[in-house]
Amino acid sequence: MKGADIVCSCTDSMVPTFDPEWLEPGMFVVNVNDFEVGQEHLKYFDIAIRQGDEKIKLADGNGFLNSVGGGTGGYVAGNDEQLASVPFAEDTDNAHQALPTFADLVSGAVAGRSSDKEITYYENQGNNGLQFASCGGAVYTKCKQKGLGIEIPTEWFLEDIRN
């Protein structure tokens, strides 16, 4: 990580993937799941924003457990010995859910980066797909400005038949 401007942790790890002491001024940190950046990491960030609400909480029961694995939970079956081998993740929701959202940032409810020395963190959880639409829109605008690409008629993607 030394000397990096952007640090992307893109794993399915259920534990933090880097030591927060490795962070340097000016770094931008982004993750795929909130287990990669532990609660102890949050105090190192000058600006920390979460994309949105990361998941819908379902009630534990009938074989479903929220805290199993690195995702939104899972259905678990097996005997007692098998169930004992299932990995349970550290609960990071409280600290991470307290972070301001991307909507807070763009609405001006919270301030963004004010110095290139600030360490910033973007919790890439919730509002799934927002990052793709945002990047796609920026790429589309740049291409239009440069006269690149071929305009495809909207009619090709529309129908007047109701199914």
Coordinates of C-alpha atoms in Angstrom, one line a residue:
M1 CA 0.0 0.0 0.0
K2 CA 3.0 2.3 0.5
G3 CA 2.8 5.2 -1.8
A4 CA -0.6 4.3 -3.3
D5 CA -3.2 7.0 -3.9
I6 CA -6.1 4.6 -4.1
V7 CA -6.5 1.4 -2.0
C8 CA -9.2 -1.0 -3.1
S9 CA -9.9 -4.1 -1.0
C10 CA -11.8 -6.4 -3.3
T11 CA -12.1 -9.6 -1.4
D12 CA -14.7 -11.8 0.3
S13 CA -12.6 -11.7 3.5
M14 CA -14.4 -11.8 6.8
V15 CA -11.6 -10.0 8.6
P16 CA -9.8 -6.7 7.9
T17 CA -7.5 -7.0 4.9
F18 CA -4.9 -4.4 5.9
D19 CA -3.4 -2.8 9.0
P20 CA -4.8 0.7 9.5
E21 CA -1.2 1.8 10.4
W22 CA -0.4 1.4 6.7
L23 CA -2.6 4.3 5.7
E24 CA -0.8 7.4 4.5
P25 CA -1.9 11.0 4.0
G26 CA -4.0 11.5 0.9
M27 CA -5.1 7.9 0.4
F28 CA -8.6 7.0 -0.8
V29 CA -9.8 3.7 0.5
V30 CA -12.7 1.7 -0.9
N31 CA -14.0 -1.8 -0.2
V32 CA -16.3 -4.5 -1.4
N33 CA -17.6 -5.7 2.0
D34 CA -17.4 -3.9 5.3
F35 CA -15.5 -6.8 7.0
E36 CA -12.4 -5.8 5.0
V37 CA -12.3 -2.5 6.9
G38 CA -12.8 -3.1 10.6
Q39 CA -14.3 -0.8 13.2
E40 CA -10.8 0.0 14.5
H41 CA -9.9 1.4 11.0
L42 CA -12.6 4.1 11.0
K43 CA -10.8 6.4 13.4
Y44 CA -7.9 6.7 10.8
F45 CA -10.2 8.2 8.2
D46 CA -10.6 12.0 8.0
I47 CA -13.7 11.5 5.8
A48 CA -15.7 8.3 5.8
I49 CA -18.9 7.9 3.7
R50 CA -21.1 4.8 3.2
Q51 CA -22.9 4.3 0.0
G52 CA -26.2 3.5 1.6
D53 CA -28.0 0.9 3.6
E54 CA -26.1 -2.3 2.9
K55 CA -28.7 -4.9 3.4
I56 CA -32.1 -5.8 4.5
K57 CA -32.0 -7.5 7.9
L58 CA -34.0 -10.7 8.0
A59 CA -34.9 -12.4 11.2
D60 CA -32.7 -15.3 12.2
G61 CA -34.6 -18.5 12.2
N62 CA -35.6 -21.6 10.1
G63 CA -32.0 -22.1 9.2
F64 CA -31.3 -18.5 8.2
L65 CA -28.5 -16.6 10.0
N66 CA -27.5 -12.9 9.4
S67 CA -24.0 -13.2 10.8
V68 CA -22.9 -16.2 8.8
G69 CA -20.4 -15.6 6.0
G70 CA -19.4 -12.3 4.5
G71 CA -22.6 -11.4 2.8
T72 CA -26.2 -10.7 3.7
G73 CA -26.5 -13.9 5.6
G74 CA -27.3 -17.4 4.6
Y75 CA -29.2 -20.6 5.1
V76 CA -27.3 -23.1 7.2
A77 CA -28.0 -26.8 7.7
G78 CA -26.2 -29.7 9.2
N79 CA -25.5 -31.5 12.4
D80 CA -24.0 -29.8 15.5
E81 CA -20.4 -30.6 14.4
Q82 CA -21.0 -29.2 10.9
L83 CA -22.8 -26.1 12.2
A84 CA -19.8 -25.5 14.6
S85 CA -17.5 -25.2 11.5
V86 CA -19.5 -22.4 9.9
P87 CA -17.6 -19.1 9.9
F88 CA -19.3 -16.2 11.7
A89 CA -18.3 -12.6 10.9
E90 CA -17.6 -9.8 13.3
D91 CA -20.6 -7.5 13.6
T92 CA -19.4 -4.3 11.9
D93 CA -22.9 -2.9 11.3
N94 CA -23.1 -0.5 14.2
A95 CA -19.9 1.5 13.5
H96 CA -20.3 1.3 9.7
Q97 CA -24.0 2.1 9.8
A98 CA -23.3 5.3 11.8
L99 CA -21.3 6.7 8.8
P100 CA -22.9 9.5 6.8
T101 CA -24.3 8.3 3.4
F102 CA -23.3 9.3 -0.1
A103 CA -26.7 11.2 -0.2
D104 CA -25.5 13.2 2.8
L105 CA -22.4 14.1 1.0
V106 CA -23.9 15.2 -2.3
S107 CA -26.7 17.1 -0.5
G108 CA -24.2 19.1 1.5
A109 CA -25.4 17.7 4.8
V110 CA -21.8 16.6 5.5
A111 CA -18.6 18.1 4.1
G112 CA -16.3 16.3 1.7
R113 CA -12.6 16.4 1.4
S114 CA -11.0 19.8 1.9
S115 CA -7.3 18.8 1.6
D116 CA -5.3 16.4 -0.5
K117 CA -3.7 15.1 2.7
E118 CA -7.0 13.8 4.1
I119 CA -7.5 10.1 4.2
T120 CA -10.9 9.3 2.7
Y121 CA -12.9 6.1 2.9
Y122 CA -15.9 5.0 0.8
E123 CA -17.9 2.1 2.2
N124 CA -19.2 0.4 -1.0
Q125 CA -22.3 -1.1 0.6
G126 CA -25.9 -0.4 -0.3
N127 CA -27.7 1.2 -3.2
N128 CA -26.2 -1.5 -5.3
G129 CA -25.3 -0.4 -8.8
L130 CA -25.1 3.3 -8.0
Q131 CA -21.4 3.4 -8.8
F132 CA -21.9 1.8 -12.2
A133 CA -24.6 4.3 -13.2
S134 CA -22.5 7.2 -11.9
C135 CA -19.4 6.0 -13.8
G136 CA -21.4 5.1 -16.9
G137 CA -22.9 8.6 -17.0
A138 CA -19.5 10.3 -16.7
V139 CA -18.1 8.1 -19.5
Y140 CA -21.1 8.8 -21.7
T141 CA -20.7 12.5 -21.2
K142 CA -17.0 12.5 -22.0
C143 CA -17.6 10.3 -25.1
K144 CA -20.4 12.7 -26.3
Q145 CA -18.0 15.7 -25.8
K146 CA -15.3 14.0 -27.9
G147 CA -17.7 12.9 -30.6
L148 CA -17.1 9.2 -30.0
G149 CA -19.5 6.3 -30.5
I150 CA -22.6 5.8 -32.5
E151 CA -26.0 7.0 -31.4
I152 CA -28.5 4.1 -31.2
P153 CA -32.1 5.0 -31.8
T154 CA -34.2 4.8 -28.6
E155 CA -36.9 3.1 -30.6
W156 CA -34.8 0.0 -30.9
F157 CA -35.3 -0.6 -27.1
L158 CA -39.0 0.3 -26.8
E159 CA -42.1 -1.7 -27.6
D160 CA -45.8 -0.8 -27.8
I161 CA -47.0 -4.3 -27.0
R162 CA -48.1 -4.8 -23.4
N163 CA -47.4 -8.3 -22.1

